[in-house]
Short mmCIF file of C-alpha atoms in Angstrom, two decimals:
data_model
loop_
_atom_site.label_atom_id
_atom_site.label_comp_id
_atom_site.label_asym_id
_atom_site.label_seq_id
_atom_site.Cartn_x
_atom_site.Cartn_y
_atom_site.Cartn_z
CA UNK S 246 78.55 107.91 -26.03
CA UNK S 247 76.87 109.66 -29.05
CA UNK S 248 72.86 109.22 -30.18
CA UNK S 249 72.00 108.31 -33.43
CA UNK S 250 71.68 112.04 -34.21
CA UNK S 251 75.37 112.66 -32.36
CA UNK S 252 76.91 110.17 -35.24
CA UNK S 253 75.03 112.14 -38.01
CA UNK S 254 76.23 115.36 -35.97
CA UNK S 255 79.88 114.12 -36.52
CA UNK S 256 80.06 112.79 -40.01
CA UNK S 257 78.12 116.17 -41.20
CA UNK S 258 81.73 117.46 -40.22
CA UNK S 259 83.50 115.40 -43.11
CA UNK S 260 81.38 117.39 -45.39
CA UNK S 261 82.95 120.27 -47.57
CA UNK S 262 81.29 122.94 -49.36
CA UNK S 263 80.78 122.37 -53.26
CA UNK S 264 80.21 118.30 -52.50
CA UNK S 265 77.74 116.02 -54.33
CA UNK S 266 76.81 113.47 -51.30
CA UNK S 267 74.85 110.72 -51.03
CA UNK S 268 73.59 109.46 -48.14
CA UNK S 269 71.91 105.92 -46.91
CA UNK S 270 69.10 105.20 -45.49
CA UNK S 271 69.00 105.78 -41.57
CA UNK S 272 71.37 107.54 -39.75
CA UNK S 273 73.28 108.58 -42.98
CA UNK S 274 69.78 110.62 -44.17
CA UNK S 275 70.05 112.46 -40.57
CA UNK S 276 73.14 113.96 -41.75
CA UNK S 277 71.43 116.17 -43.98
CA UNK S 278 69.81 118.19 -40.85
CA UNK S 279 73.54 118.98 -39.68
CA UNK S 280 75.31 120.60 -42.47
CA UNK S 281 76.17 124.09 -41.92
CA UNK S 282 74.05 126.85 -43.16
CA UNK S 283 75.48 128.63 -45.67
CA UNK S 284 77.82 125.36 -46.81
CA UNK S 285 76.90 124.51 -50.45
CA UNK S 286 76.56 120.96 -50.73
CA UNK S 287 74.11 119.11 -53.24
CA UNK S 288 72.51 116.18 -51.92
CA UNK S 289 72.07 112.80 -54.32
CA UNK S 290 69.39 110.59 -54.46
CA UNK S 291 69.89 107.29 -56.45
CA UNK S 292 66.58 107.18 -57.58
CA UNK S 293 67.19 110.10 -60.11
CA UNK S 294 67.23 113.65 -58.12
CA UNK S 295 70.44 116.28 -57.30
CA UNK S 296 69.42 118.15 -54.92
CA UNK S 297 66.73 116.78 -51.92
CA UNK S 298 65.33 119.10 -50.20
CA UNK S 299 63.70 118.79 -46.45
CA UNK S 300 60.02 116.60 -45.99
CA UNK S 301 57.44 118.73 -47.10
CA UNK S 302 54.56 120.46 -45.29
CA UNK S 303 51.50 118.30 -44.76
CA UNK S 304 49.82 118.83 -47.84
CA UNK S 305 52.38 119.64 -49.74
CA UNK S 306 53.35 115.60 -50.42
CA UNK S 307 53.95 114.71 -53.46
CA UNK S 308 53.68 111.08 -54.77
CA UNK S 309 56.28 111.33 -57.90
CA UNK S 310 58.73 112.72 -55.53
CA UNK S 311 60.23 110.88 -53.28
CA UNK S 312 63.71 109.89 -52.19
CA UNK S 313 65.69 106.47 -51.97
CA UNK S 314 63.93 105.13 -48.86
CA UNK S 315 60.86 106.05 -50.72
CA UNK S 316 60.25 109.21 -48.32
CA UNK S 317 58.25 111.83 -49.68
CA UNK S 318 61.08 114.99 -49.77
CA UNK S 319 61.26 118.10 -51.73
CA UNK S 320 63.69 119.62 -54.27
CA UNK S 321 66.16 122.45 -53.39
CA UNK S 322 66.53 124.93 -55.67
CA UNK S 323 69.13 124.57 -58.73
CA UNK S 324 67.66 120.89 -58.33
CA UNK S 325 67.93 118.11 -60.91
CA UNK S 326 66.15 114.81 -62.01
CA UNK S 327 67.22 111.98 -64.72
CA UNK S 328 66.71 108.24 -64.94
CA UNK S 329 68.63 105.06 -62.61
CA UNK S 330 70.90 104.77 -65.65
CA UNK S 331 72.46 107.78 -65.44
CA UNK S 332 72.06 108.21 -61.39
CA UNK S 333 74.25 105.18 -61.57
CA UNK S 334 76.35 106.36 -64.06
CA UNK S 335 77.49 109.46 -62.36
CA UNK S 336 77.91 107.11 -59.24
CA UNK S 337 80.32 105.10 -61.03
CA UNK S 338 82.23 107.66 -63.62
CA UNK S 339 83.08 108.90 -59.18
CA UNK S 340 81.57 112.22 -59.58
CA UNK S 341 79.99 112.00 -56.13
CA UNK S 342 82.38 112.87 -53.55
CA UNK S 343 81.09 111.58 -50.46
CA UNK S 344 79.27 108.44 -49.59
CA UNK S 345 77.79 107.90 -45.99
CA UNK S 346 76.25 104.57 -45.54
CA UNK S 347 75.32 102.04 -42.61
CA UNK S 348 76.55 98.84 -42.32
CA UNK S 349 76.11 96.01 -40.33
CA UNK S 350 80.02 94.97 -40.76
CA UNK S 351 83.28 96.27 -41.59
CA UNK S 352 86.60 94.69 -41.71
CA UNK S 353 90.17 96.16 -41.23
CA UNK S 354 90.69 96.00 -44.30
CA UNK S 355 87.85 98.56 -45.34
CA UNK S 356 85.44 94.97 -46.81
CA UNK S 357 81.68 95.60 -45.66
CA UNK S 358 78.88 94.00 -45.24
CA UNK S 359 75.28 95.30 -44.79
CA UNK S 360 72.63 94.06 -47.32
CA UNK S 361 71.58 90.37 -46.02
CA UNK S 362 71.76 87.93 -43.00
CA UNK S 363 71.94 84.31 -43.92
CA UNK S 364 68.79 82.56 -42.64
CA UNK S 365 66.99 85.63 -42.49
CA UNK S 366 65.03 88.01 -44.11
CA UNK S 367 66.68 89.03 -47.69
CA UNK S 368 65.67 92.30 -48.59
CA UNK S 369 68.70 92.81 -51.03
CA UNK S 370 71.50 95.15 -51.61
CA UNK S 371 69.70 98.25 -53.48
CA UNK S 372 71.89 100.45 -54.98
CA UNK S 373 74.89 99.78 -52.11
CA UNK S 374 76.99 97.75 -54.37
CA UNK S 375 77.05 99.87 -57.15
CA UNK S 376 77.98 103.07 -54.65
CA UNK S 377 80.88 101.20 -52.80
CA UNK S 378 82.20 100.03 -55.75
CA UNK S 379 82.67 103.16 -57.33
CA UNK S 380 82.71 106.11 -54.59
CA UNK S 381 86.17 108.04 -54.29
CA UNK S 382 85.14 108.53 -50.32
CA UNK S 383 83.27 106.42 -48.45
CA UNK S 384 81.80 107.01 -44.89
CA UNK S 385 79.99 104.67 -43.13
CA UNK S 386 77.76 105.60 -39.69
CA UNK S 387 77.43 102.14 -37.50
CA UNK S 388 77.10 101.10 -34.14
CA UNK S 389 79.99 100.14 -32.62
CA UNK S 390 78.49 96.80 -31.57
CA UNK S 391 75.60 94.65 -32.17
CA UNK S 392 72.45 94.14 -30.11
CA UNK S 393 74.53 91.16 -29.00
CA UNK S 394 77.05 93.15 -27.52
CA UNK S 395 79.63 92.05 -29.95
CA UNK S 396 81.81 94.08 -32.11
CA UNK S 397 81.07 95.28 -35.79
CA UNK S 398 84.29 96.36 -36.30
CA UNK S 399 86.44 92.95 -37.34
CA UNK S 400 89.36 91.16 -38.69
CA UNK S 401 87.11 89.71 -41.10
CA UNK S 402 83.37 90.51 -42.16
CA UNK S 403 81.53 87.27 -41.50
CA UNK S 404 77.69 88.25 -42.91
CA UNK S 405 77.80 88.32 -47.48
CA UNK S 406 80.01 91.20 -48.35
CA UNK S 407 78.57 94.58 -50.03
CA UNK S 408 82.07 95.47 -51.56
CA UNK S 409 85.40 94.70 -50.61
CA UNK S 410 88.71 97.42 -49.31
CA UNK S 411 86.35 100.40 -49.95
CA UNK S 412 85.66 101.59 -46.64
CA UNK S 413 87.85 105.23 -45.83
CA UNK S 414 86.14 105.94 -42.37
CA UNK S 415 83.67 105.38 -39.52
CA UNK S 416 81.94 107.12 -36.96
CA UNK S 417 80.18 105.24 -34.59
CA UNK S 418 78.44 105.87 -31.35
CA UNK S 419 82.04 105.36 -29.42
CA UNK S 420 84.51 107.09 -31.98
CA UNK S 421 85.59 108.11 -35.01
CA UNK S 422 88.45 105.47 -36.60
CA UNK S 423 89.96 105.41 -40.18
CA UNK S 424 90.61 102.16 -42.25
CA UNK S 425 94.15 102.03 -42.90
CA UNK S 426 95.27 101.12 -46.21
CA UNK S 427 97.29 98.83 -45.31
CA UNK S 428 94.58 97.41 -42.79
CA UNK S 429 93.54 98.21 -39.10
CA UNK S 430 91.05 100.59 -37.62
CA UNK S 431 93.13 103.75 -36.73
CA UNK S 432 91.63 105.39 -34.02
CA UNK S 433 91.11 109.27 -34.71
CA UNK S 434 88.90 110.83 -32.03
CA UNK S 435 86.60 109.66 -29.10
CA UNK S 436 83.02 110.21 -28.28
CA UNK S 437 82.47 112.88 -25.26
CA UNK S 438 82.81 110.53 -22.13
CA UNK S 439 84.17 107.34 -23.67
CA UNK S 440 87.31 106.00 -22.96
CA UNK S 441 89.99 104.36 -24.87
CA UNK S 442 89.37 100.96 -23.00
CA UNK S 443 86.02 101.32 -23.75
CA UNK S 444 86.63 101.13 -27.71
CA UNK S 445 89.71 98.42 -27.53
CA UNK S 446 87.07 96.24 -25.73
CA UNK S 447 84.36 97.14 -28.18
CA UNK S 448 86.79 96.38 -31.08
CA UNK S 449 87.46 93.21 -32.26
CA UNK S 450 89.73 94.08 -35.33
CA UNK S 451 93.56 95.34 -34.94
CA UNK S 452 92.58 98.75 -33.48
CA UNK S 453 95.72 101.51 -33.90
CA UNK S 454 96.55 103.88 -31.20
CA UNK S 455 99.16 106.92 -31.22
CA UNK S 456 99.50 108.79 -29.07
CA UNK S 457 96.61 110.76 -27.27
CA UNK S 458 93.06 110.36 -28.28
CA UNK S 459 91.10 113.76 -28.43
CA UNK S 460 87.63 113.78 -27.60
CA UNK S 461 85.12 114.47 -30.66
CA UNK S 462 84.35 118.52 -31.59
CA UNK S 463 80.54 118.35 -31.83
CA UNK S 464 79.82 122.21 -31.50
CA UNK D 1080 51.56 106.46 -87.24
CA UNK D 1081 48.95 106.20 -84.49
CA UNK D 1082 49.85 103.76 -81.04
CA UNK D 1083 47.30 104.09 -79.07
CA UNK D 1084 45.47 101.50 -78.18
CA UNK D 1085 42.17 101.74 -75.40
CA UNK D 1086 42.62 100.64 -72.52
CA UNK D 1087 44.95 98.57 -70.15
CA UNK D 1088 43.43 95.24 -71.27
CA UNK D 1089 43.62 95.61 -75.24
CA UNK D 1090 47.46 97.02 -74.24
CA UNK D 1091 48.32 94.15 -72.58
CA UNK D 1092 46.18 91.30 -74.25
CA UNK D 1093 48.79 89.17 -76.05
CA UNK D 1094 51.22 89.14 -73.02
CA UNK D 1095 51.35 85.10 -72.73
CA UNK D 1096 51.93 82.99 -69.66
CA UNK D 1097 55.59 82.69 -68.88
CA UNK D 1098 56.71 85.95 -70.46
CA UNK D 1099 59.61 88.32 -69.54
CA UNK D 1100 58.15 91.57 -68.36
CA UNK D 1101 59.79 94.61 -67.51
CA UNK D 1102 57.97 97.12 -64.78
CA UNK D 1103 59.24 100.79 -64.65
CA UNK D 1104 58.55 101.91 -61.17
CA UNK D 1105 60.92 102.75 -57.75
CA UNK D 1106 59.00 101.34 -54.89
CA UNK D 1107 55.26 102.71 -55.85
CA UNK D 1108 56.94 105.72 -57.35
CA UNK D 1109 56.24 106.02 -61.24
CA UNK D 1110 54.73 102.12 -61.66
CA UNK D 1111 52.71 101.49 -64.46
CA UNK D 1112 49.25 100.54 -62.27
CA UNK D 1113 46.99 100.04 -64.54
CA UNK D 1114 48.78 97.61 -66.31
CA UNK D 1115 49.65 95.59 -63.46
CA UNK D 1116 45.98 95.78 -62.54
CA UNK D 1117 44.45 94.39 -65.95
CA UNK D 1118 47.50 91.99 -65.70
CA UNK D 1119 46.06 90.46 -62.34
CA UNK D 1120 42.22 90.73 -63.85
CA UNK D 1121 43.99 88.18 -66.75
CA UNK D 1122 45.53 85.83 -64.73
CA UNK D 1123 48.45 85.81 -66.70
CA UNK D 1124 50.91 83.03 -64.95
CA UNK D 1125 54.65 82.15 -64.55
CA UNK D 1126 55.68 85.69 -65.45
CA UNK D 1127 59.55 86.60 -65.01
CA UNK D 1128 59.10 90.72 -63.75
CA UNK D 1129 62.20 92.46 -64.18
CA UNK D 1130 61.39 95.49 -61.37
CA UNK D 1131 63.33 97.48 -59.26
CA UNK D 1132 61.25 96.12 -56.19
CA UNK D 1133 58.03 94.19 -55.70
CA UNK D 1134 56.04 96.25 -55.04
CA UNK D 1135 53.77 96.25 -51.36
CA UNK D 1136 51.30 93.47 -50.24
CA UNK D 1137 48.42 94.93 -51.83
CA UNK D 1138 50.04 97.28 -54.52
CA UNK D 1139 52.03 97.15 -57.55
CA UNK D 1140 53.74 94.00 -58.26
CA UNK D 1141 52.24 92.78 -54.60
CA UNK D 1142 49.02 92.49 -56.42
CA UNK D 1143 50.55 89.71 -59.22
CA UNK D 1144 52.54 88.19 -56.00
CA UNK D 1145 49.13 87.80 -54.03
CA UNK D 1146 47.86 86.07 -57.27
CA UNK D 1147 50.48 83.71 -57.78
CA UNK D 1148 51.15 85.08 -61.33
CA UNK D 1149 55.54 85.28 -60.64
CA UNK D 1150 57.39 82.97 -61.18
CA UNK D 1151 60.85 84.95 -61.03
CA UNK D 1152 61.54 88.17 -59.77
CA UNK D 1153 64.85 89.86 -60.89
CA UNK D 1154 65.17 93.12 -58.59
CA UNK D 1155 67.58 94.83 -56.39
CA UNK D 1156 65.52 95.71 -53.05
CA UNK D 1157 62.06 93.02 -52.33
CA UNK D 1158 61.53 94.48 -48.41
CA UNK D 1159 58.13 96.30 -47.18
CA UNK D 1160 56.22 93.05 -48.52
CA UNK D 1161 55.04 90.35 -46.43
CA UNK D 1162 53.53 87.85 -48.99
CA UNK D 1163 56.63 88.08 -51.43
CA UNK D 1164 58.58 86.81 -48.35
CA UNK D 1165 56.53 83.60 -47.58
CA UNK D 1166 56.69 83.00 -50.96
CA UNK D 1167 60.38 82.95 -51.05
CA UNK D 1168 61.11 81.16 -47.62
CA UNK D 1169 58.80 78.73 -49.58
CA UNK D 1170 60.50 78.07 -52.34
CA UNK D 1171 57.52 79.02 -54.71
CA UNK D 1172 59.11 82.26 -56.18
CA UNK D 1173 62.42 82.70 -57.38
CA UNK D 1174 64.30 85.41 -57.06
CA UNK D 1175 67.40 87.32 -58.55
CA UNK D 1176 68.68 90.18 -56.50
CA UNK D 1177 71.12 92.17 -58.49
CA UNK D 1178 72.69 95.59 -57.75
CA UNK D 1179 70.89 98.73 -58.58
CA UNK D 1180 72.92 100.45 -61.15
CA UNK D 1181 73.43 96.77 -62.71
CA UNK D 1182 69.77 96.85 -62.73
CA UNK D 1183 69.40 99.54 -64.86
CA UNK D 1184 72.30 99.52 -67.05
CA UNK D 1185 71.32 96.15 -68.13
CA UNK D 1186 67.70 98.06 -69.17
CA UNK D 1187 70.40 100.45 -70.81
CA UNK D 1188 72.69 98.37 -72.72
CA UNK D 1189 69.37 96.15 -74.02
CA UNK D 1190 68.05 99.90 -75.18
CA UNK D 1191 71.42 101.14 -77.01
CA UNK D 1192 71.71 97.57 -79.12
CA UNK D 1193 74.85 96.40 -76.71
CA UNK D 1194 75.27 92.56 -75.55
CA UNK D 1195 76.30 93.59 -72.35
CA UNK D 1196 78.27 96.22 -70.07
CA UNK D 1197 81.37 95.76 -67.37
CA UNK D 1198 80.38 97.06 -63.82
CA UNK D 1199 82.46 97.32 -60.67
CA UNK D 1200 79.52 96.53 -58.53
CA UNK D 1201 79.46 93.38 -56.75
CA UNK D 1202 83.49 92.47 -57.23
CA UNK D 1203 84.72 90.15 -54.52
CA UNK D 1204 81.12 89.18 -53.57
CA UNK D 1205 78.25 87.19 -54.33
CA UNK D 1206 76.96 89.05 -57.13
CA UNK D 1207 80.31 87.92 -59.21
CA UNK D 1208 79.91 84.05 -58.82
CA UNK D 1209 80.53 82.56 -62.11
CA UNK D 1210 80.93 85.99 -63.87
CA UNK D 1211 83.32 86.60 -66.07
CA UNK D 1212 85.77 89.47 -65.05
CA UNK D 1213 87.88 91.80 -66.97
CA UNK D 1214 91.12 93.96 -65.40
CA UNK D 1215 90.72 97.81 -66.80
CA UNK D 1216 93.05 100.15 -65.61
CA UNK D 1217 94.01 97.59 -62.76
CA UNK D 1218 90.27 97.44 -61.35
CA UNK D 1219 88.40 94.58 -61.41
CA UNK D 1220 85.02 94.91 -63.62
CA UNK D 1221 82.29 92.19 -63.71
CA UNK D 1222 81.05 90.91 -67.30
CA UNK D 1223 77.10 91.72 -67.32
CA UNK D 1224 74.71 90.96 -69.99
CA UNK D 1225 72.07 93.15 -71.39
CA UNK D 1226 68.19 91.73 -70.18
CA UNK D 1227 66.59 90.18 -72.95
CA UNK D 1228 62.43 91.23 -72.14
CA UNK D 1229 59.10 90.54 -74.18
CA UNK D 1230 57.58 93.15 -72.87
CA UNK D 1231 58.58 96.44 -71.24
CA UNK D 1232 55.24 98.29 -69.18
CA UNK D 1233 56.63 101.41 -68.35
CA UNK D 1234 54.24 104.67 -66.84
CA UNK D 1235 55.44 108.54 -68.01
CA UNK D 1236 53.22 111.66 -67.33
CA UNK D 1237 52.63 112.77 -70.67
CA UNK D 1238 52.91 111.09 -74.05
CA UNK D 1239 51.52 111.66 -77.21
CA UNK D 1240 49.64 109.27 -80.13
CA UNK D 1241 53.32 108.70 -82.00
CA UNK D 1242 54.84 107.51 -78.38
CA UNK D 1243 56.37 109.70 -77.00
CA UNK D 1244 56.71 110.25 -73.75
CA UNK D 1245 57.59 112.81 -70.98
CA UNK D 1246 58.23 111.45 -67.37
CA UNK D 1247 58.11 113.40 -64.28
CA UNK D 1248 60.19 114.56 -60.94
CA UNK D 1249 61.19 110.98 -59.42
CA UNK D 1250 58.86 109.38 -60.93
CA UNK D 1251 60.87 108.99 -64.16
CA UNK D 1252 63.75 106.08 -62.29
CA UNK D 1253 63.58 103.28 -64.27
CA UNK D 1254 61.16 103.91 -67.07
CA UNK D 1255 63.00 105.62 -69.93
CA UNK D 1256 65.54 102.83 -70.13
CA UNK D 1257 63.33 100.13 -69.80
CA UNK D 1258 61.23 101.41 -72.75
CA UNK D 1259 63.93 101.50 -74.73
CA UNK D 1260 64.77 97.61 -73.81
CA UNK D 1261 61.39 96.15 -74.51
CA UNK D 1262 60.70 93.90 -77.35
CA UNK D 1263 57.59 95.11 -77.07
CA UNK D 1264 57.20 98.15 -74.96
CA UNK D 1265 53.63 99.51 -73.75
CA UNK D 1266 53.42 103.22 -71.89
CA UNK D 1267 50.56 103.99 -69.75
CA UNK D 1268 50.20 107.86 -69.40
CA UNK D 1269 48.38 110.42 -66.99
CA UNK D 1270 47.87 112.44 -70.26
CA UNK D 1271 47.44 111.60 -73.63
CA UNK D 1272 47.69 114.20 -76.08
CA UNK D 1273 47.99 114.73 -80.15
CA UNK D 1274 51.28 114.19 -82.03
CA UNK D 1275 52.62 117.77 -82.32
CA UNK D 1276 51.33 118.73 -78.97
CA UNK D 1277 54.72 118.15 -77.37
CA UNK D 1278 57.60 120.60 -77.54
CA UNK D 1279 60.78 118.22 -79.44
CA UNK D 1280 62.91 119.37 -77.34
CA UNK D 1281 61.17 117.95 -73.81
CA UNK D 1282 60.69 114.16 -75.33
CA UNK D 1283 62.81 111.98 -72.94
CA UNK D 1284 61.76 108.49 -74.41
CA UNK D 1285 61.60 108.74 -78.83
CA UNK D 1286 58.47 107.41 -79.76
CA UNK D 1287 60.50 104.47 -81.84
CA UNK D 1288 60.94 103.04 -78.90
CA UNK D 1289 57.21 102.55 -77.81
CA UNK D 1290 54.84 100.63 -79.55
CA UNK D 1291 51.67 100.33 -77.77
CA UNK D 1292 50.34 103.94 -75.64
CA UNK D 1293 47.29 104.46 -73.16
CA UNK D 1294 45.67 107.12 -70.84
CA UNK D 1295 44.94 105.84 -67.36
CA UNK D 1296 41.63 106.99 -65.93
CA UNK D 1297 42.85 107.18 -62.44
CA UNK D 1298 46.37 106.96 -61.28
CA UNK D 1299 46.02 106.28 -57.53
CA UNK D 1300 49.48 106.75 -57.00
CA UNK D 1301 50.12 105.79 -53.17
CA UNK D 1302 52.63 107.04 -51.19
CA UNK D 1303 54.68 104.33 -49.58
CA UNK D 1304 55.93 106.61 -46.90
CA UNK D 1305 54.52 110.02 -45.97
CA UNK D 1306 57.12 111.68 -44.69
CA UNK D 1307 56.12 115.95 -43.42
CA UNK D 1308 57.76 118.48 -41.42
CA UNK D 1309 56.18 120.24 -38.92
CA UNK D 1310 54.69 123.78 -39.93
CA UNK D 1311 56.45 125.60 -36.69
#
């Protein structure tokens, strides 16, 4: 079973050199720590910035730069900044090639669900709409289950969807699956230690499995 | 052709209970805090803010919150503030949550003189309830319309005494397009310098577009969340 920083560890590997990524807040921004040196790969913020850098040095914080989650970062060099309308713009024209995002939901048929719980606490959908609507590849880190014990991964979302049939892939702490177009959580690799079992019964949507499962390549 | 005006209180003097405001700003990042200050020393009430967020419980729009001055919030992310919650479990404020990019291409289309824009975000949820929606290229596309504000309060770094203005790093978000969207748009500015001063070529927001400009004597400019790494 993988850590939060064991997920990041294994999307990091869906990353190619020359991408524009953004990344979500939580285990999606970990990501960034796991790239491979040397791999070019430019790193968007939504709030108006190509190319974030790591946290800075104390001292060096800087309050007009900060990144989605309102972190203070830094700028890598070659860096850019503009305004939300064009941040979104470039979202949506698809020139960002990879999207990692959490999510509290996901469907078989790639729907998700991760900006508000009935009842609860609103705190609204950000810019997570706009990037599932429009991204060409989208990645999302989850747990496998909820603090419940009861599966994320369904037939049907059943929290207020986020975007619908946009969802490509998923690593969670149990295994890495891919939404089938034509619906149904394939199941590509498994997390060191976990068994297949162990991810039918932690699956509630139509889970798809050929053959033998490898175990996940973390090194 | 001079726009500058004293201070935060003569800049904002004839904004009227019930008005639509604008606020440039991305959590406490670039937010125009003097305004919202002499706004709260007014008491101006029943305010519609059109923000990205509301601010925290005891800065930026979290100040007008804690003084009951909103009526309506229109935003796309309200967490990290503990009155604006009670206030909505409450019923006393409304609130709008829209997507991001919707957000500011609303600011955008108000700006460029266009009724209103087609967005993929928010298809097959929510957000598209009673929206019209057009097919392009076999993708769905949701009808929005371009915000209609009286007043656009928008913070840049550097601006001059014909308007215009020069934002800076992250701090720049939502400002330039909600400047352009105001009916009546007012810049507050960490420096305030002669027309001619300016290199052309650097201007992000025209000075057409602003009509009222200010220098703030002291941006406190907080840090919502201090993130460092370790000097090892």
């Amino acid at each position: 079973m993988l850590d939060k920083n064991g997920i990041a560890k294994r999307i990091a590997r869906e990353v190619r050199d020359g991408y524009y990524v953004n990344l979500g807040i939580g285990i999606p921004t970990l990501v960034a720590n796991y790239i491979p040196e040397g791999m070019n790969v430019v790193l968007q913020s939504e709030n108006g910035l190509l190319g974030i850098g790591p946290f800075p040095f104390e001292g060096d914080e800087n309050p007009d730069l900060i990144n989605a989650g309102k972190q203070t970062i830094t700028t890598t060099p070659g860096s850019s900044f503009f305004d939300s309308a064009m941040s979104f713009g470039m979202i949506r024209a698809g020139k960002v090639d990879l999207t990692i995002l959490g999510a509290m939901e996901v469907s078989e048929n790639g729907d998700i669900a991760n900006w508000k719980i009935p009842g609860k606490m609103v705190k609204g959908m950000g810019g997570a709409m706009d990037l599932v609507a429009s991204a060409k590849n989208i990645v999302v880190a989850m747990q496998h289950v909820n603090k419940a014990g009861e599966s994320k991964l369904l037939p049907q979302c059943s929290l207020p969807l986020t975007g619908v049939g946009c969802v490509k892939k998923i690593v969670t702490e149990l295994a890495v699956l891919d939404v089938l177009p034509e619906g149904g959580f394939k199941l590509l690799e498994r997390a060191p230690g976990v068994s297949v079992e162990t991810i039918q019964q932690a699956t509630a949507g139509k889970l798809l499995i050929e053959g033998e499962i490898p175990e996940m390549n973390l090194d | 052709m001079n726009k500058v005006v004293a201070s935060a209180q003569e800049a904002i003097a004839d904004i009227h209970d019930g008005a639509v405001l604008m606020l440039g700003g991305f959590g406490l990042c670039g937010i125009p805090e003097h305004c919202i200050a002499a706004l709260v020393e007014k008491g101006t009430k029943n305010l519609t803010c059109i923000s990205n967020n509301a601010g925290v419980d005891d800065f930026g729009i979290g100040l007008m919150l804690q003084h009951r001055q909103v009526k309506k919030m229109i935003s796309s992310y309200v967490g990290e503030n503990a009155e604006f919650e009670r206030q909505l479990l409450s019923g006393e404020l409304e609130v709008e949550l829209i997507p991001q990019g919707t957000l500011a291409t609303r600011c955008m289309a108000a700006g460029y003189g266009m009724p209103a824009i087609f967005t993929p975000a928010g298809v097959g949820t929510e957000v598209a309830e009673g929206k019209e929606i057009r097919i392009f290229n076999g993708k769905e596309y949701l009808l929005e319309y371009a915000f209609d504000a009286d007043f656009a309060i928008v913070k840049a770094w550097k601006g001059d005494t014909m308007g215009n203005l020069i934002f800076k790093e992250t701090a720049r978000n939502f400002n330039p397009m909600m400047a352009m969207a105001g009916k009546i748009t007012i810049a507050e500015v960490e420096e305030l310098v002669p027309a001619g001063t300016l290199d052309p070529d650097h201007i992000h927001t025209p000075g057409i577009y602003v009509h009222r400009i200010f220098q703030g004597n002291h941006f406190e400019k907080r840090i919502e969340q201090r993130t460092l790494r370790p000097r090892s």
